[in-house]
CSV table of C-alpha atoms and ligand atoms in Angstrom, one decimal:
chain,number,residue,atom,x,y,z
A,51,MET,CA,-6.1,-33.5,-21.4
A,52,THR,CA,-8.0,-33.8,-24.7
A,53,ASP,CA,-10.9,-31.6,-25.6
A,54,HIS,CA,-12.5,-32.2,-28.9
A,55,ASN,CA,-14.2,-29.1,-30.0
A,56,THR,CA,-15.3,-29.2,-33.6
A,57,GLU,CA,-16.3,-25.6,-33.7
A,58,CYS,CA,-12.8,-24.4,-33.0
A,59,PRO,CA,-10.1,-26.4,-34.7
A,60,MET,CA,-6.9,-26.2,-32.6
A,61,THR,CA,-4.9,-24.3,-35.2
A,62,ASP,CA,-7.2,-21.4,-35.1
A,63,VAL,CA,-7.5,-21.1,-31.3
A,64,PRO,CA,-5.2,-18.5,-29.9
A,65,ALA,CA,-3.0,-19.6,-27.0
A,66,GLN,CA,-5.0,-19.7,-23.7
A,67,ALA,CA,-2.9,-16.9,-22.2
A,68,GLU,CA,-4.3,-14.7,-25.0
A,69,ARG,CA,-8.0,-15.3,-24.4
A,70,ILE,CA,-10.2,-13.0,-22.3
A,71,LEU,CA,-13.9,-13.2,-21.5
A,72,ILE,CA,-15.8,-10.0,-20.7
A,73,VAL,CA,-19.0,-10.5,-18.7
A,74,ASP,CA,-21.4,-7.6,-18.5
A,75,ASP,CA,-25.2,-7.4,-19.1
A,76,ASP,CA,-24.9,-3.8,-20.3
A,77,PRO,CA,-24.3,-4.2,-24.1
A,78,SER,CA,-22.5,-0.9,-24.6
A,79,MET,CA,-20.2,-1.4,-21.7
A,80,ARG,CA,-19.5,-4.9,-22.8
A,81,THR,CA,-18.7,-3.8,-26.3
A,82,ALA,CA,-16.4,-1.0,-25.1
A,83,LEU,CA,-14.5,-3.3,-22.8
A,84,MET,CA,-14.1,-6.0,-25.5
A,85,GLU,CA,-12.9,-3.4,-27.9
A,86,SER,CA,-10.2,-2.1,-25.6
A,87,VAL,CA,-9.1,-5.6,-24.7
A,88,ARG,CA,-8.9,-6.5,-28.4
A,89,ARG,CA,-6.7,-3.4,-29.0
A,90,LEU,CA,-4.3,-4.8,-26.5
A,91,GLY,CA,-3.9,-7.8,-28.8
A,92,PHE,CA,-6.0,-10.3,-26.9
A,93,ASP,CA,-8.6,-12.6,-28.4
A,94,VAL,CA,-11.8,-11.7,-26.7
A,95,GLN,CA,-15.4,-13.0,-26.2
A,96,GLY,CA,-18.3,-11.4,-24.4
A,97,ALA,CA,-21.0,-13.0,-22.2
A,98,ILE,CA,-24.3,-11.4,-21.4
A,99,ASP,CA,-24.5,-12.6,-17.8
A,100,GLY,CA,-23.1,-15.1,-15.4
A,101,ALA,CA,-24.9,-18.1,-16.7
A,102,ASP,CA,-23.7,-17.4,-20.2
A,103,ALA,CA,-20.2,-16.9,-18.9
A,104,VAL,CA,-20.2,-20.3,-17.2
A,105,GLU,CA,-20.9,-22.0,-20.5
A,106,ARG,CA,-18.4,-20.0,-22.4
A,107,VAL,CA,-15.6,-20.6,-19.9
A,108,SER,CA,-16.0,-24.4,-20.4
A,109,ARG,CA,-15.8,-24.0,-24.2
A,110,TYR,CA,-13.6,-21.0,-24.7
A,111,LYS,CA,-11.2,-21.7,-21.8
A,112,PRO,CA,-10.1,-18.1,-21.2
A,113,TRP,CA,-7.0,-17.1,-19.3
A,114,LEU,CA,-8.9,-14.3,-17.7
A,115,VAL,CA,-12.6,-13.4,-16.9
A,116,VAL,CA,-13.5,-9.8,-16.2
A,117,THR,CA,-16.9,-9.7,-14.8
A,118,ASP,CA,-19.5,-7.2,-13.7
A,119,LEU,CA,-21.1,-7.6,-10.3
A,120,LYS,CA,-24.9,-7.2,-10.7
A,121,MET,CA,-26.3,-9.2,-13.5
A,122,PRO,CA,-29.5,-11.3,-14.1
A,123,ARG,CA,-29.4,-15.1,-13.8
A,124,LEU,CA,-26.0,-15.4,-12.1
A,125,GLY,CA,-24.2,-12.4,-10.5
A,126,GLY,CA,-20.5,-11.7,-10.4
A,127,LEU,CA,-19.8,-13.1,-7.0
A,128,ASP,CA,-21.5,-16.4,-7.7
A,129,LEU,CA,-19.8,-16.5,-11.0
A,130,ILE,CA,-16.4,-16.3,-9.4
A,131,LYS,CA,-17.3,-19.0,-6.9
A,132,GLU,CA,-18.6,-21.2,-9.8
A,133,ILE,CA,-15.6,-20.7,-12.1
A,134,LYS,CA,-13.0,-21.1,-9.3
A,135,SER,CA,-14.5,-24.4,-8.3
A,136,ARG,CA,-14.6,-25.7,-11.9
A,137,SER,CA,-11.4,-24.3,-13.2
A,138,PRO,CA,-9.3,-22.8,-10.4
A,139,HIS,CA,-6.6,-21.5,-12.8
A,140,THR,CA,-8.9,-19.2,-14.6
A,141,LEU,CA,-8.1,-15.7,-13.4
A,142,MET,CA,-11.0,-13.5,-12.3
A,143,VAL,CA,-11.3,-9.8,-12.0
A,144,LEU,CA,-14.5,-8.1,-10.6
A,145,MET,CA,-15.7,-4.7,-11.6
A,146,THR,CA,-17.7,-3.0,-8.9
A,147,ALA,CA,-19.0,0.4,-8.0
A,148,TYR,CA,-17.8,2.6,-5.1
A,149,GLY,CA,-19.5,1.7,-1.9
A,150,THR,CA,-19.4,-2.0,-2.5
A,151,VAL,CA,-15.9,-2.5,-1.1
A,152,GLU,CA,-17.2,-5.4,1.0
A,153,THR,CA,-18.2,-7.2,-2.1
A,154,ALA,CA,-14.8,-6.7,-3.6
A,155,VAL,CA,-13.2,-8.1,-0.5
A,156,GLU,CA,-15.6,-11.0,-0.6
A,157,ALA,CA,-14.6,-11.6,-4.3
A,158,MET,CA,-10.9,-11.7,-3.3
A,159,LYS,CA,-11.8,-14.3,-0.7
A,160,TYR,CA,-13.4,-16.5,-3.4
A,161,GLY,CA,-10.2,-16.3,-5.4
A,162,ALA,CA,-10.5,-13.2,-7.6
A,163,SER,CA,-7.1,-11.8,-8.5
A,164,ASP,CA,-8.1,-8.2,-8.4
A,165,TYR,CA,-11.0,-5.8,-8.5
A,166,ILE,CA,-11.6,-2.6,-10.3
A,167,LEU,CA,-13.7,0.2,-8.8
A,168,LYS,CA,-16.2,1.8,-11.2
A,169,PRO,CA,-16.1,4.1,-12.9
A,170,PHE,CA,-12.7,3.4,-14.4
A,171,SER,CA,-10.7,4.3,-17.5
A,172,THR,CA,-9.8,1.6,-20.0
A,173,ASP,CA,-6.2,2.6,-19.1
A,174,LEU,CA,-6.7,1.1,-15.7
A,175,LEU,CA,-8.2,-2.1,-17.1
A,176,GLU,CA,-5.2,-2.4,-19.4
A,177,ARG,CA,-2.8,-2.0,-16.5
A,178,VAL,CA,-4.6,-4.5,-14.4
A,179,ILE,CA,-4.3,-7.0,-17.2
A,180,ALA,CA,-0.6,-6.2,-17.7
A,181,ASN,CA,-0.1,-6.7,-14.0
A,182,LEU,CA,-1.7,-10.1,-14.1
A,183,LYS,CA,0.4,-11.0,-17.0
A,184,ALA,CA,3.5,-10.0,-15.1
A,185,ARG,CA,2.4,-11.9,-12.0
A,186,GLY,CA,2.1,-15.0,-14.2
A,187,ALA,CA,1.1,-18.2,-12.6
A,188,ASP,CA,1.0,-16.7,-9.1
A,189,ALA,CA,-1.8,-14.3,-10.1
A,190,SER,CA,-4.6,-16.5,-8.8
A,191,MET,CA,-5.1,-16.2,-5.1
A,192,SER,CA,-6.2,-19.2,-3.2
A,193,PRO,CA,-9.1,-18.5,-0.9
A,194,SER,CA,-6.7,-18.5,2.1
A,195,ALA,CA,-4.3,-16.1,0.5
A,196,PRO,CA,-4.2,-12.7,2.2
A,197,ILE,CA,-6.5,-10.1,0.8
A,198,ASP,CA,-4.7,-7.7,-1.4
A,199,GLN,CA,-4.8,-4.4,0.5
A,200,ARG,CA,-2.5,-2.5,-1.8
A,201,SER,CA,-5.2,-0.7,-3.7
A,202,ILE,CA,-5.7,2.9,-2.8
A,203,LEU,CA,-9.3,3.5,-2.0
A,204,THR,CA,-10.7,7.0,-2.4
A,205,GLN,CA,-13.8,8.8,-3.6
A,206,ASP,CA,-12.4,12.3,-2.8
A,207,PRO,CA,-12.3,14.3,-6.0
A,208,GLY,CA,-8.9,15.8,-5.1
A,209,MET,CA,-7.4,12.4,-4.4
A,210,VAL,CA,-8.8,11.0,-7.6
A,211,ARG,CA,-7.1,13.8,-9.5
A,212,LEU,CA,-3.9,13.3,-7.6
A,213,LEU,CA,-4.0,9.6,-8.5
A,214,SER,CA,-4.5,10.2,-12.1
A,215,THR,CA,-1.5,12.5,-12.2
A,216,VAL,CA,0.5,10.0,-10.3
A,217,GLU,CA,-0.4,7.3,-12.8
A,218,GLY,CA,1.1,9.5,-15.4
A,219,VAL,CA,4.4,10.0,-13.6
A,220,ALA,CA,4.5,6.3,-12.6
A,221,ALA,CA,5.2,5.5,-16.2
A,222,SER,CA,8.2,7.7,-16.3
A,223,GLN,CA,11.6,7.2,-14.5
A,224,ALA,CA,11.2,10.4,-12.5
A,225,THR,CA,12.2,10.6,-8.9
A,226,VAL,CA,9.2,11.2,-6.8
A,227,LEU,CA,9.1,12.9,-3.4
A,228,ILE,CA,6.0,12.2,-1.3
A,229,HIS,CA,5.1,14.6,1.5
A,230,GLY,CA,2.3,13.9,3.9
A,231,GLU,CA,1.4,13.6,7.5
A,232,SER,CA,2.0,10.4,9.3
A,233,GLY,CA,-0.4,7.6,8.3
A,234,THR,CA,-1.8,9.3,5.2
A,235,GLY,CA,-0.8,6.5,2.9
A,236,LYS,CA,2.6,7.6,1.6
A,237,GLU,CA,4.1,4.2,1.5
A,238,LEU,CA,1.0,2.8,-0.1
A,239,LEU,CA,1.3,5.5,-2.8
A,240,ALA,CA,4.9,4.6,-3.4
A,241,ARG,CA,4.0,1.0,-3.9
A,242,PHE,CA,1.2,2.1,-6.2
A,243,ILE,CA,3.6,4.1,-8.3
A,244,HIS,CA,5.9,1.1,-8.5
A,245,SER,CA,3.1,-1.2,-9.5
A,246,ARG,CA,1.9,1.1,-12.2
A,247,SER,CA,5.4,1.6,-13.6
A,248,PRO,CA,7.3,-0.4,-16.3
A,249,ARG,CA,9.4,-1.7,-13.3
A,250,ALA,CA,6.3,-3.3,-11.7
A,251,HIS,CA,7.6,-6.9,-11.9
A,252,ARG,CA,11.1,-5.9,-10.8
A,253,PRO,CA,12.1,-5.5,-7.1
A,254,PHE,CA,10.5,-2.9,-4.8
A,255,ILE,CA,12.8,-2.3,-1.9
A,256,ALA,CA,11.9,-0.1,1.0
A,257,VAL,CA,14.3,1.4,3.6
A,258,ASN,CA,13.0,3.2,6.6
A,259,CYS,CA,15.7,5.8,7.2
A,260,ALA,CA,14.4,6.7,10.6
A,261,ALA,CA,14.6,3.1,12.0
A,262,LEU,CA,18.3,2.5,12.0
A,263,PRO,CA,21.2,4.3,13.7
A,264,ASP,CA,23.5,6.1,11.1
A,265,GLY,CA,26.3,3.5,10.9
A,266,LEU,CA,23.9,0.6,10.3
A,267,LEU,CA,21.8,2.6,7.8
A,268,GLU,CA,24.9,3.3,5.8
A,269,SER,CA,25.8,-0.4,5.3
A,270,GLU,CA,22.1,-1.2,4.9
A,271,LEU,CA,21.9,1.2,2.0
A,272,PHE,CA,25.3,0.8,0.4
A,273,GLY,CA,26.4,-2.6,1.6
A,274,HIS,CA,29.9,-3.5,2.7
A,275,GLU,CA,32.7,-5.7,1.9
A,276,ARG,CA,33.8,-8.5,4.1
A,277,GLY,CA,36.1,-7.1,6.9
A,278,ALA,CA,35.2,-3.5,6.1
A,279,PHE,CA,34.8,-2.8,9.8
A,280,THR,CA,34.8,-4.8,13.0
A,281,GLY,CA,31.8,-7.1,12.8
A,282,ALA,CA,31.6,-7.2,9.1
A,283,ILE,CA,32.3,-10.9,8.9
A,284,MET,CA,30.5,-11.3,5.6
A,285,LYS,CA,30.0,-9.3,2.5
A,286,LYS,CA,26.6,-7.5,2.5
A,287,ILE,CA,24.7,-6.3,-0.5
A,288,GLY,CA,23.1,-3.0,0.1
A,289,LYS,CA,19.5,-2.0,-0.6
A,290,PHE,CA,20.6,0.1,-3.6
A,291,GLU,CA,22.0,-3.0,-5.2
A,292,MET,CA,19.0,-5.1,-4.3
A,293,ALA,CA,16.7,-2.6,-5.9
A,294,HIS,CA,18.7,-2.8,-9.2
A,295,THR,CA,16.3,-2.6,-12.2
A,296,GLY,CA,13.5,-1.8,-9.8
A,297,THR,CA,12.4,0.9,-7.3
A,298,LEU,CA,14.0,2.0,-4.1
A,299,LEU,CA,11.8,3.7,-1.5
A,300,LEU,CA,13.7,5.9,0.9
A,301,ASP,CA,11.1,6.2,3.7
A,302,GLU,CA,11.4,9.2,6.0
A,303,ILE,CA,14.3,10.6,4.2
A,304,SER,CA,14.5,13.8,6.4
A,305,GLU,CA,16.0,11.6,9.1
A,306,ILE,CA,19.2,10.9,7.2
A,307,ASN,CA,22.3,12.7,8.5
A,308,MET,CA,24.4,15.1,6.5
A,309,GLY,CA,27.2,12.7,5.9
A,310,LEU,CA,24.9,10.0,4.5
A,311,GLN,CA,23.1,12.7,2.5
A,312,ALA,CA,26.4,13.4,0.6
A,313,LYS,CA,26.7,9.7,-0.2
A,314,LEU,CA,23.1,9.5,-1.3
A,315,LEU,CA,23.5,12.5,-3.6
A,316,ARG,CA,26.4,10.7,-5.3
A,317,VAL,CA,24.4,7.5,-5.9
A,318,ILE,CA,21.4,9.5,-7.2
A,319,GLN,CA,23.5,11.6,-9.5
A,320,GLU,CA,25.9,9.0,-10.7
A,321,ARG,CA,23.8,5.8,-10.3
A,322,GLU,CA,26.9,4.2,-8.7
A,323,VAL,CA,27.2,2.7,-5.3
A,324,ASP,CA,30.4,2.5,-3.2
A,325,ARG,CA,30.1,-0.4,-0.8
A,326,VAL,CA,31.7,0.4,2.6
A,327,GLY,CA,35.3,-0.8,2.3
A,328,GLY,CA,34.8,-1.6,-1.4
A,329,ARG,CA,37.3,-0.7,-4.1
A,330,GLU,CA,35.2,-0.4,-7.2
A,331,PRO,CA,31.9,1.4,-7.5
A,332,VAL,CA,29.0,-0.7,-8.6
A,333,SER,CA,26.5,0.8,-11.1
A,334,VAL,CA,22.8,0.5,-10.4
A,335,ASN,CA,19.7,1.2,-12.4
A,336,ILE,CA,17.1,2.3,-9.9
A,337,ARG,CA,14.1,4.5,-9.7
A,338,VAL,CA,14.0,6.4,-6.4
A,339,ILE,CA,10.9,7.4,-4.4
A,340,ALA,CA,11.3,9.2,-1.1
A,341,THR,CA,8.8,10.1,1.6
A,342,THR,CA,8.8,12.6,4.4
A,343,ASN,CA,6.4,13.8,7.0
A,344,ARG,CA,8.2,17.0,7.5
A,345,SER,CA,8.6,19.8,5.0
A,346,LEU,CA,11.9,19.0,3.4
A,347,TYR,CA,12.2,22.5,2.2
A,348,HIS,CA,12.0,23.7,5.8
A,349,GLU,CA,14.7,21.3,6.7
A,350,VAL,CA,16.9,22.8,4.0
A,351,GLU,CA,16.2,26.3,5.3
A,352,GLN,CA,17.2,25.1,8.8
A,353,GLY,CA,20.4,23.7,7.4
A,354,ARG,CA,19.6,20.1,8.3
A,355,PHE,CA,19.1,18.9,4.7
A,356,ARG,CA,21.4,19.4,1.7
A,357,GLU,CA,19.9,21.8,-0.8
A,358,ASP,CA,21.4,19.9,-3.8
A,359,LEU,CA,20.0,16.6,-2.6
A,360,TYR,CA,16.6,18.3,-2.0
A,361,TYR,CA,16.5,19.4,-5.7
A,362,ARG,CA,17.6,16.0,-6.9
A,363,LEU,CA,14.7,14.4,-5.0
A,364,ASN,CA,12.1,17.1,-5.6
A,365,VAL,CA,11.7,16.3,-9.3
A,366,PHE,CA,8.1,15.3,-8.9
A,367,PRO,CA,6.7,16.4,-5.6
A,368,ILE,CA,3.4,15.0,-4.3
A,369,THR,CA,1.5,15.9,-1.2
A,370,VAL,CA,-1.0,13.4,0.2
A,371,PRO,CA,-3.7,15.3,1.9
A,372,PRO,CA,-4.6,14.4,5.5
A,373,LEU,CA,-7.7,12.4,6.0
A,374,ARG,CA,-9.6,15.3,7.6
A,375,GLU,CA,-9.3,17.1,4.3
A,376,ARG,CA,-11.0,14.3,2.4
A,377,PRO,CA,-14.1,13.6,4.5
A,378,ALA,CA,-15.8,11.5,1.7
A,379,ASP,CA,-13.1,8.9,2.2
A,380,ILE,CA,-14.0,8.3,5.8
A,381,PRO,CA,-17.1,6.1,5.3
A,382,LEU,CA,-15.4,4.4,2.3
A,383,LEU,CA,-12.3,3.5,4.4
A,384,VAL,CA,-14.5,2.6,7.4
A,385,ARG,CA,-16.4,0.0,5.4
A,386,HIS,CA,-13.2,-1.3,3.8
A,387,PHE,CA,-11.3,-1.7,7.1
A,388,VAL,CA,-14.4,-3.3,8.8
A,389,ALA,CA,-14.8,-5.7,5.9
A,390,VAL,CA,-11.1,-6.7,6.0
A,391,SER,CA,-10.9,-7.0,9.8
A,392,ALA,CA,-14.0,-9.1,10.0
A,393,ALA,CA,-12.8,-11.4,7.2
A,394,ARG,CA,-9.4,-11.7,8.9
A,395,ASN,CA,-10.9,-12.5,12.2
A,396,GLY,CA,-13.5,-14.9,10.8
A,397,LEU,CA,-16.4,-12.7,12.0
A,398,PRO,CA,-19.6,-11.9,10.1
A,399,GLN,CA,-19.6,-8.6,8.4
A,400,PRO,CA,-21.1,-6.2,11.0
A,401,THR,CA,-23.3,-3.2,10.1
A,402,ILE,CA,-22.2,0.2,11.3
A,403,SER,CA,-24.7,2.3,13.2
A,404,GLU,CA,-25.3,5.9,12.1
A,405,ALA,CA,-24.2,7.2,15.4
A,406,ALA,CA,-20.9,5.4,15.1
A,407,TYR,CA,-20.5,6.9,11.6
A,408,ALA,CA,-21.2,10.3,12.9
A,409,MET,CA,-18.5,10.0,15.5
A,410,LEU,CA,-16.0,8.8,13.0
A,411,GLN,CA,-16.9,11.5,10.6
A,412,ASP,CA,-16.3,14.3,13.1
A,413,ARG,CA,-12.9,13.2,14.3
A,414,ARG,CA,-9.8,15.1,13.3
A,415,TRP,CA,-7.8,11.9,12.6
A,416,LYS,CA,-4.3,13.2,13.4
A,417,GLY,CA,-3.0,9.7,12.8
A,418,ASN,CA,-4.9,9.7,9.5
A,419,VAL,CA,-5.7,6.4,7.7
A,420,ARG,CA,-3.5,4.3,9.9
A,421,GLU,CA,-5.3,5.5,13.0
A,422,LEU,CA,-8.7,4.9,11.4
A,423,GLU,CA,-7.6,1.4,10.4
A,424,ASN,CA,-6.6,0.6,14.0
A,425,VAL,CA,-9.8,2.1,15.4
A,426,MET,CA,-11.9,0.0,13.1
A,427,GLU,CA,-10.0,-3.2,13.8
A,428,ARG,CA,-10.7,-2.8,17.5
A,429,ALA,CA,-14.3,-1.9,16.8
A,430,VAL,CA,-14.9,-5.1,14.8
A,431,LEU,CA,-13.4,-7.2,17.7
A,432,LEU,CA,-15.5,-5.3,20.3
A,433,ALA,CA,-18.7,-5.5,18.3
A,434,GLY,CA,-18.4,-9.3,18.0
A,435,ASN,CA,-21.4,-10.6,16.3
A,436,GLY,CA,-23.5,-7.4,16.5
A,437,PRO,CA,-23.5,-4.0,14.8
A,438,ILE,CA,-20.7,-1.5,15.4
A,439,LEU,CA,-22.0,1.1,17.9
A,440,PRO,CA,-20.4,4.3,19.2
A,441,SER,CA,-19.2,2.4,22.3
A,442,HIS,CA,-17.1,0.2,20.1
A,443,VAL,CA,-15.3,3.1,18.6
A,444,LEU,CA,-12.5,3.6,21.0
A,445,LEU,CA,-10.6,6.5,19.7
A,446,ASP,CA,-6.9,6.3,19.9
A,447,PHE,CA,-5.1,8.3,22.5
A,448,VAL,CA,-1.7,7.1,21.6
A,449,GLY,CA,-0.3,9.1,18.7
A,450,GLN,CA,-2.8,11.8,19.1
A,451,PRO,CA,-1.1,14.7,20.8
A,452,VAL,CA,2.5,14.3,20.0
A,453,SER,CA,2.9,14.2,16.3
A,454,CYS,CA,1.8,17.8,15.9
A,455,ALA,CA,2.6,19.5,19.2
A,456,PRO,CA,6.1,19.9,20.6
A,457,VAL,CA,6.9,17.3,23.2
A,458,PRO,CA,6.4,18.7,26.7
A,459,SER,CA,9.7,18.4,28.7
A,460,VAL,CA,7.8,17.8,31.9
A,461,PRO,CA,5.1,15.1,31.7
A,462,LEU,CA,1.5,16.1,32.6
A,463,PRO,CA,0.8,15.8,36.3
A,464,SER,CA,0.4,12.1,36.6
A,465,ALA,CA,-1.2,10.0,39.2
A,466,ASN,CA,-1.1,6.2,38.9
A,467,GLY,CA,-3.2,5.1,35.9
A,468,SER,CA,-3.2,8.5,34.1
A,469,LEU,CA,-3.5,8.4,30.4
A,470,TRP,CA,0.2,9.4,30.2
A,471,GLU,CA,1.2,6.4,32.2
A,472,MET,CA,-1.1,4.0,30.4
A,473,GLU,CA,0.3,5.1,27.1
A,474,ARG,CA,3.9,4.7,28.4
A,475,GLU,CA,3.0,1.2,29.7
A,476,LEU,CA,1.5,0.3,26.4
A,477,ILE,CA,4.6,1.5,24.5
A,478,PHE,CA,7.0,-0.5,26.6
A,479,GLN,CA,4.9,-3.6,26.6
A,480,THR,CA,4.7,-3.4,22.8
A,481,LEU,CA,8.4,-2.9,22.5
A,482,ALA,CA,9.1,-5.8,24.7
A,483,ARG,CA,6.8,-8.0,22.6
A,484,VAL,CA,8.5,-7.2,19.4
A,485,ASN,CA,12.1,-7.5,20.7
A,486,GLU,CA,12.6,-3.8,20.9
A,487,ASN,CA,12.1,-3.4,17.1
A,488,ARG,CA,10.9,0.2,16.9
A,489,THR,CA,9.6,-0.1,13.4
A,490,HIS,CA,7.4,-3.0,14.3
A,491,ALA,CA,6.3,-1.4,17.6
A,492,ALA,CA,5.4,1.8,15.9
A,493,LYS,CA,3.3,-0.2,13.3
A,494,GLU,CA,1.6,-2.1,16.0
A,495,LEU,CA,0.8,1.0,18.0
A,496,GLY,CA,-0.4,2.8,14.9
A,497,ILE,CA,2.0,5.7,15.4
A,498,SER,CA,4.9,6.9,13.3
A,499,ILE,CA,8.4,5.9,14.2
A,500,ARG,CA,9.1,9.5,14.9
A,501,THR,CA,6.3,9.8,17.4
A,502,LEU,CA,7.6,6.7,19.0
A,503,ARG,CA,11.1,8.1,19.3
A,504,ASN,CA,9.9,11.4,20.7
A,505,LYS,CA,7.9,9.4,23.2
A,506,LEU,CA,10.9,7.4,24.3
A,507,ARG,CA,13.0,10.6,24.5
A,508,GLU,CA,10.3,12.1,26.7
A,509,TYR,CA,10.2,9.0,29.0
A,510,ARG,CA,13.9,9.1,29.3
A,511,GLY,CA,13.7,12.7,30.5
A,512,THR,CA,11.6,11.6,33.5
A,513,SER,CA,12.7,10.1,36.7
A,514,CYS,CA,10.7,6.9,36.2
A,515,GLN,CA,12.7,3.7,36.1
A,516,VAL,CA,11.2,2.2,33.0
A,517,LEU,CA,13.5,-0.3,31.4
A,518,ALA,CA,15.9,-2.7,32.9
B,265,LIG,N1,-6.5,5.3,0.5
B,265,LIG,C1,-6.2,4.1,1.2
B,265,LIG,N2,-7.0,3.0,1.0
B,265,LIG,C2,-6.7,1.9,1.7
B,265,LIG,N3,-5.8,1.8,2.7
B,265,LIG,C3,-5.1,2.9,3.0
B,265,LIG,C4,-5.3,4.1,2.2
B,265,LIG,N4,-4.4,5.0,2.7
B,265,LIG,C5,-3.7,4.3,3.7
B,265,LIG,N5,-4.1,3.1,3.8
B,265,LIG,C6,-3.6,2.1,4.9
B,265,LIG,O1,-3.3,2.9,6.0
B,265,LIG,C7,-2.1,2.4,6.6
B,265,LIG,C8,-1.1,3.5,6.6
B,265,LIG,O2,-0.6,3.8,5.3
B,265,LIG,P1,1.0,4.0,5.0
B,265,LIG,O3,1.8,3.2,5.8
B,265,LIG,O4,1.1,4.0,3.5
B,265,LIG,O5,1.1,5.6,5.5
B,265,LIG,P2,2.3,6.5,5.7
B,265,LIG,O6,1.9,7.8,5.2
B,265,LIG,O7,3.5,5.9,5.1
B,265,LIG,O8,2.5,6.5,7.3
B,265,LIG,P3,3.8,6.9,8.2
B,265,LIG,O9,4.0,8.3,8.0
B,265,LIG,O10,3.3,6.6,9.6
B,265,LIG,O11,4.9,6.0,7.8
B,265,LIG,C9,-1.6,1.2,5.8
B,265,LIG,O12,-2.1,0.0,6.4
B,265,LIG,C10,-2.3,1.4,4.4
B,265,LIG,O13,-2.5,0.2,3.8
B,266,LIG,MG1,5.4,5.3,5.9
């Protein structure tokens, strides 16, 4: 490819990977952004609107374009479409205000690599750029690539404060313990910490400690040598070793038994793993994040969790508040999930009636964000081509009562077709569909694995013949 450009002799042109174009019609914003990008060591140009940007992209050939949404002549979305059709390898990031999440989702569909919700700190922009660098050639998403759902959306002041503290701790090596009710976004937060850490482009390995029986969990975590036990035909590398140089998420850590807790303590203290049946310890460099939806301290008091391990994990404790304590997030997440579901199902973006909003706002959301996500997915499908009305908002009955209340030993009086039975049916059907994989079933049902297990225990205690 030859491109004769007399204005810019090749020797003076910085490598393409070093060039960034900032597009914003607000001069002070544009200057500030250009300045912070320049401080990162990039070569930078500014464009005053979309049309100016199109021209500059063809001459300047930037690696990345960071664009505002609303501008005269050509807006941010049209700019993304335009640039992506002319030069698909140019990376695009959209800056957009809260409340226009649909637009952000739209932008990702057109091939934007990321979006930044305004207002944001220059820190965040720097991290987004660093992330794109780390993602290298893969950073550009094709229009058919899945929408990146990893960003944590919030406009709740408490959550915003929490996230900025978390960004600080992400940069460190500190072990983080995340408390929170089921479905509040603990795993998402763990991924967020990893993505904002110096280990961002190293592995992120998650282990759900509740999903496996003890023996399996042990070899899953620590690995085993060939022939270590009956059935160990091949050597297996454990998750600790897989996470080497990266982050290991120990999800639902309260579910680990005392024996494994001792082994875990050793790895966390010594950073050395003993494979089952292995002779030599293997040293690992990992950052540990753990989540729990029970109070781990309470577990210690009850003698179910080792105190020494608790203190090792509790270096930086975070509590994610339940959704009902951050009501401002409800409409934001509703719009986001509706936009994502409609895009995924190839449906037009529906509007949401005020009455439906009111219903959603009043709910206690015991299943938190996950429950809301499921409810909105169903609402989108039920609404079809029309607006979302209260009748489309089918509130979840599965997962509602059990996670907080003790499981009744005797089921509610049940005639055929009672809620209790419908729920049980649904659970078994789902389990059958996913080959009895409880983790998958719980995800599909929108309940925690613990809730699922409690349910199954409850069903086993009844006289019904349920599974062959
Ligand atoms: N603030 C948020 N913005 C966007 N999506 C969110 C947010 N919080 C949670 N989600 C989504 O809600 C769902 C549940 O989140 P996640 O799995 O992280 O919760 P959890 O606390 O780990 O749940 P559980 O205790 O059931 O394991 C996920 O699909 C996640 O992407
Ligand atoms: Mg989780």
